[in-house]
Amino acid sequence: DWSSDVCSSDLSLWEAWVTDVIMDVPVSKTTTQSQNKGSARFGGWEWSKGSAFALPAVELSLREVLPWKGPFLSRLSLSSSYAYIVRRNLDSTSLLFVNVPEHQWTGSVTYGPATWIDFTWTTQAASSRQCYSDGRFPVAAYSVSHVKGDVRLGEVTLEAGLQNVFDKDY
């Protein structure tokens, strides 16, 4: 939607209390097993357009279509979102939750030089996270960028892109 002078933002706080939480628990040096490990509290904050989280967490998002009316800048859009997520195991404090970073950010720039074509650059970044619930092999923080183009031909849209533009390991 390329309406002129569009700016939107959302802020939400969420929290969830979970009984019978399922966690990956190490059963050998190389194997984990999903097990019921008691109660947990998830929360933080979010700020994001159309977010569907149910936890006290915060997510922030902002989308801005810049109000410039020049021939090359009238279809420039910026967006950003940030999430902060805290998860606590209330019964098994020695077990850590896995695969969800505490901090996560996404930003993008979309430029449409004509009404039938758009180019989008997106960068995502996340803080470190645990890979195993016993704290072995933590995964480092990362950032990754993607680029894509959309061409609209009547009712059909063709999309092509490149994931992980800088070919970074993460």
Coordinates of N, CA, C and O in Angstrom, one line a residue, residues 94-160:
S94 N 17.9 -24.9 36.2 CA 19.2 -25.3 35.6 C 19.0 -25.5 34.1 O 20.0 -25.6 33.4
L95 N 17.8 -25.7 33.6 CA 17.6 -26.0 32.2 C 17.3 -24.6 31.5 O 16.5 -23.9 32.0
L96 N 17.9 -24.4 30.4 CA 17.8 -23.1 29.6 C 16.9 -23.4 28.4 O 16.9 -24.4 27.8
F97 N 16.1 -22.3 28.1 CA 15.3 -22.4 26.8 C 16.3 -22.2 25.6 O 17.3 -21.6 25.7
V98 N 15.9 -22.8 24.5 CA 16.8 -22.8 23.4 C 16.2 -22.1 22.2 O 14.9 -22.0 22.1
N99 N 17.0 -21.7 21.3 CA 16.7 -21.2 19.9 C 15.8 -19.9 19.8 O 15.3 -19.6 18.8
V100 N 15.7 -19.2 20.9 CA 15.0 -17.9 20.9 C 16.0 -16.8 21.5 O 16.3 -17.0 22.7
P101 N 16.4 -15.8 20.7 CA 17.3 -14.8 21.3 C 16.5 -13.9 22.2 O 15.3 -13.7 22.0
E102 N 17.2 -13.2 23.1 CA 16.6 -12.2 24.0 C 16.3 -10.9 23.2 O 15.3 -10.3 23.4
H103 N 17.2 -10.6 22.2 CA 17.0 -9.4 21.4 C 16.9 -9.8 20.0 O 17.7 -10.6 19.5
Q104 N 15.9 -9.2 19.2 CA 15.8 -9.5 17.8 C 15.4 -8.2 17.1 O 14.4 -7.5 17.5
W105 N 16.0 -7.9 16.0 CA 15.7 -6.6 15.2 C 15.7 -7.0 13.7 O 16.4 -7.8 13.2
T106 N 14.7 -6.3 13.0 CA 14.6 -6.4 11.6 C 14.4 -5.0 11.0 O 13.6 -4.3 11.6
G107 N 15.1 -4.7 10.0 CA 14.9 -3.4 9.3 C 14.9 -3.6 7.8 O 15.5 -4.5 7.3
S108 N 14.1 -2.8 7.1 CA 14.0 -2.9 5.7 C 13.8 -1.6 5.0 O 13.2 -0.7 5.6
V109 N 14.2 -1.5 3.8 CA 14.0 -0.4 2.9 C 13.4 -0.9 1.6 O 14.0 -1.8 1.0
T110 N 12.3 -0.3 1.2 CA 11.7 -0.7 -0.1 C 11.6 0.5 -1.0 O 11.2 1.6 -0.6
Y111 N 12.0 0.3 -2.2 CA 12.0 1.4 -3.2 C 11.3 0.9 -4.5 O 11.6 -0.2 -5.0
G112 N 10.3 1.6 -4.9 CA 9.6 1.3 -6.1 C 9.8 2.4 -7.2 O 9.2 3.4 -7.1
P113 N 10.7 2.2 -8.1 CA 11.0 3.2 -9.1 C 9.8 3.4 -10.1 O 9.7 4.4 -10.7
A114 N 8.9 2.4 -10.1 CA 7.7 2.5 -10.9 C 6.6 1.8 -10.2 O 6.9 1.0 -9.3
T115 N 5.3 2.0 -10.6 CA 4.2 1.3 -9.8 C 4.2 -0.2 -10.0 O 3.6 -0.9 -9.2
W116 N 4.9 -0.7 -11.0 CA 4.9 -2.2 -11.2 C 6.1 -2.9 -10.7 O 6.2 -4.1 -10.9
I117 N 7.1 -2.2 -10.1 CA 8.3 -2.9 -9.6 C 8.7 -2.3 -8.3 O 8.6 -1.1 -8.0
D118 N 9.2 -3.2 -7.4 CA 9.7 -2.8 -6.1 C 11.0 -3.6 -5.8 O 11.1 -4.7 -6.2
F119 N 12.0 -2.9 -5.1 CA 13.2 -3.6 -4.6 C 13.2 -3.4 -3.1 O 12.9 -2.3 -2.6
T120 N 13.6 -4.5 -2.4 CA 13.6 -4.5 -1.0 C 14.9 -5.0 -0.4 O 15.3 -6.1 -0.9
W121 N 15.5 -4.3 0.5 CA 16.7 -4.7 1.2 C 16.2 -4.9 2.7 O 15.6 -4.0 3.3
T122 N 16.5 -6.1 3.3 CA 16.2 -6.4 4.6 C 17.4 -6.9 5.4 O 18.2 -7.7 4.9
T123 N 17.6 -6.4 6.6 CA 18.6 -6.8 7.5 C 18.0 -7.3 8.8 O 17.1 -6.6 9.3
Q124 N 18.4 -8.5 9.2 CA 17.9 -9.0 10.5 C 19.1 -9.2 11.4 O 20.2 -9.6 11.0
A125 N 18.9 -9.0 12.7 CA 20.0 -9.2 13.7 C 19.4 -9.8 14.9 O 18.2 -9.5 15.3
A126 N 20.1 -10.7 15.6 CA 19.7 -11.3 16.8 C 20.8 -11.5 17.8 O 22.0 -11.7 17.4
S127 N 20.5 -11.4 19.1 CA 21.5 -11.7 20.1 C 21.8 -13.2 20.2 O 21.1 -14.0 19.6
S128 N 22.8 -13.5 21.0 CA 23.1 -14.9 21.2 C 22.0 -15.7 21.8 O 21.0 -15.1 22.3
R129 N 22.0 -17.0 21.6 CA 21.0 -17.9 22.2 C 21.6 -19.2 22.5 O 22.7 -19.5 22.1
Q130 N 20.9 -20.0 23.3 CA 21.4 -21.3 23.7 C 20.9 -22.3 22.6 O 19.8 -22.3 22.1
C131 N 21.8 -23.3 22.3 CA 21.5 -24.3 21.4 C 21.1 -25.6 22.1 O 20.2 -26.4 21.7
Y132 N 21.6 -25.8 23.3 CA 21.2 -26.9 24.2 C 20.8 -26.4 25.5 O 21.3 -25.4 26.1
S133 N 19.8 -27.1 26.2 CA 19.2 -26.6 27.4 C 20.2 -26.7 28.6 O 19.9 -26.0 29.6
D134 N 21.3 -27.4 28.4 CA 22.3 -27.4 29.5 C 23.4 -26.4 29.3 O 24.3 -26.3 30.1
G135 N 23.3 -25.5 28.3 CA 24.2 -24.4 28.1 C 25.4 -24.8 27.2 O 26.3 -23.9 27.0
R136 N 25.5 -26.0 26.8 CA 26.6 -26.4 25.8 C 26.4 -25.7 24.5 O 25.3 -25.5 24.0
F137 N 27.4 -25.3 23.9 CA 27.4 -24.7 22.5 C 26.5 -23.6 22.3 O 25.5 -23.7 21.5
P138 N 26.6 -22.5 23.0 CA 25.8 -21.3 22.7 C 26.0 -20.8 21.3 O 27.1 -20.9 20.7
V139 N 25.0 -20.3 20.7 CA 25.0 -19.7 19.3 C 25.3 -18.2 19.5 O 24.6 -17.5 20.2
A140 N 26.3 -17.7 18.7 CA 26.7 -16.3 18.8 C 25.6 -15.4 18.2 O 24.8 -15.9 17.3
A141 N 25.7 -14.1 18.5 CA 24.8 -13.1 17.9 C 25.1 -13.1 16.4 O 26.2 -13.5 15.9
Y142 N 24.2 -12.6 15.6 CA 24.4 -12.6 14.1 C 23.6 -11.5 13.5 O 22.7 -10.9 14.1
S143 N 24.0 -11.1 12.3 CA 23.1 -10.3 11.4 C 23.3 -10.9 10.0 O 24.3 -11.4 9.6
V144 N 22.2 -10.7 9.3 CA 22.1 -11.2 7.9 C 21.3 -10.3 7.0 O 20.3 -9.7 7.6
S145 N 21.6 -10.2 5.8 CA 20.9 -9.3 4.9 C 20.4 -10.0 3.7 O 21.0 -11.0 3.2
H146 N 19.2 -9.6 3.2 CA 18.6 -10.2 2.0 C 18.2 -9.0 1.1 O 17.9 -7.9 1.5
V147 N 18.1 -9.4 -0.2 CA 17.6 -8.4 -1.2 C 16.6 -9.1 -2.1 O 16.8 -10.3 -2.4
K148 N 15.6 -8.4 -2.6 CA 14.6 -9.0 -3.5 C 14.0 -8.0 -4.4 O 14.0 -6.8 -4.1
G149 N 13.5 -8.4 -5.5 CA 12.7 -7.6 -6.4 C 11.4 -8.2 -6.8 O 11.3 -9.4 -6.9
D150 N 10.4 -7.4 -6.8 CA 9.0 -7.8 -7.2 C 8.6 -7.1 -8.5 O 8.7 -5.8 -8.5
V151 N 8.1 -7.8 -9.4 CA 7.6 -7.2 -10.7 C 6.1 -7.7 -10.8 O 5.8 -8.9 -10.8
R152 N 5.2 -6.7 -10.9 CA 3.8 -7.0 -11.1 C 3.4 -6.9 -12.5 O 3.5 -5.8 -13.1
L153 N 2.9 -8.0 -13.1 CA 2.4 -8.0 -14.4 C 0.9 -8.4 -14.4 O 0.6 -9.6 -14.4
G154 N 0.1 -7.4 -14.4 CA -1.4 -7.6 -14.2 C -1.7 -8.3 -12.9 O -1.3 -7.7 -11.8
E155 N -2.3 -9.5 -12.9 CA -2.6 -10.2 -11.7 C -1.5 -11.1 -11.2 O -1.6 -11.7 -10.1
V156 N -0.4 -11.1 -11.9 CA 0.8 -12.0 -11.5 C 1.9 -11.1 -11.0 O 2.2 -10.1 -11.5
T157 N 2.5 -11.6 -9.9 CA 3.7 -11.0 -9.4 C 4.9 -12.0 -9.4 O 4.8 -13.1 -8.9
L158 N 6.0 -11.5 -10.0 CA 7.2 -12.3 -10.1 C 8.2 -11.8 -9.1 O 8.3 -10.6 -9.0
E159 N 8.8 -12.7 -8.3 CA 9.7 -12.3 -7.2 C 11.0 -13.0 -7.4 O 11.0 -14.2 -7.6
A160 N 12.1 -12.3 -7.3 CA 13.4 -13.0 -7.3 C 14.3 -12.3 -6.2 O 14.1 -11.1 -6.0

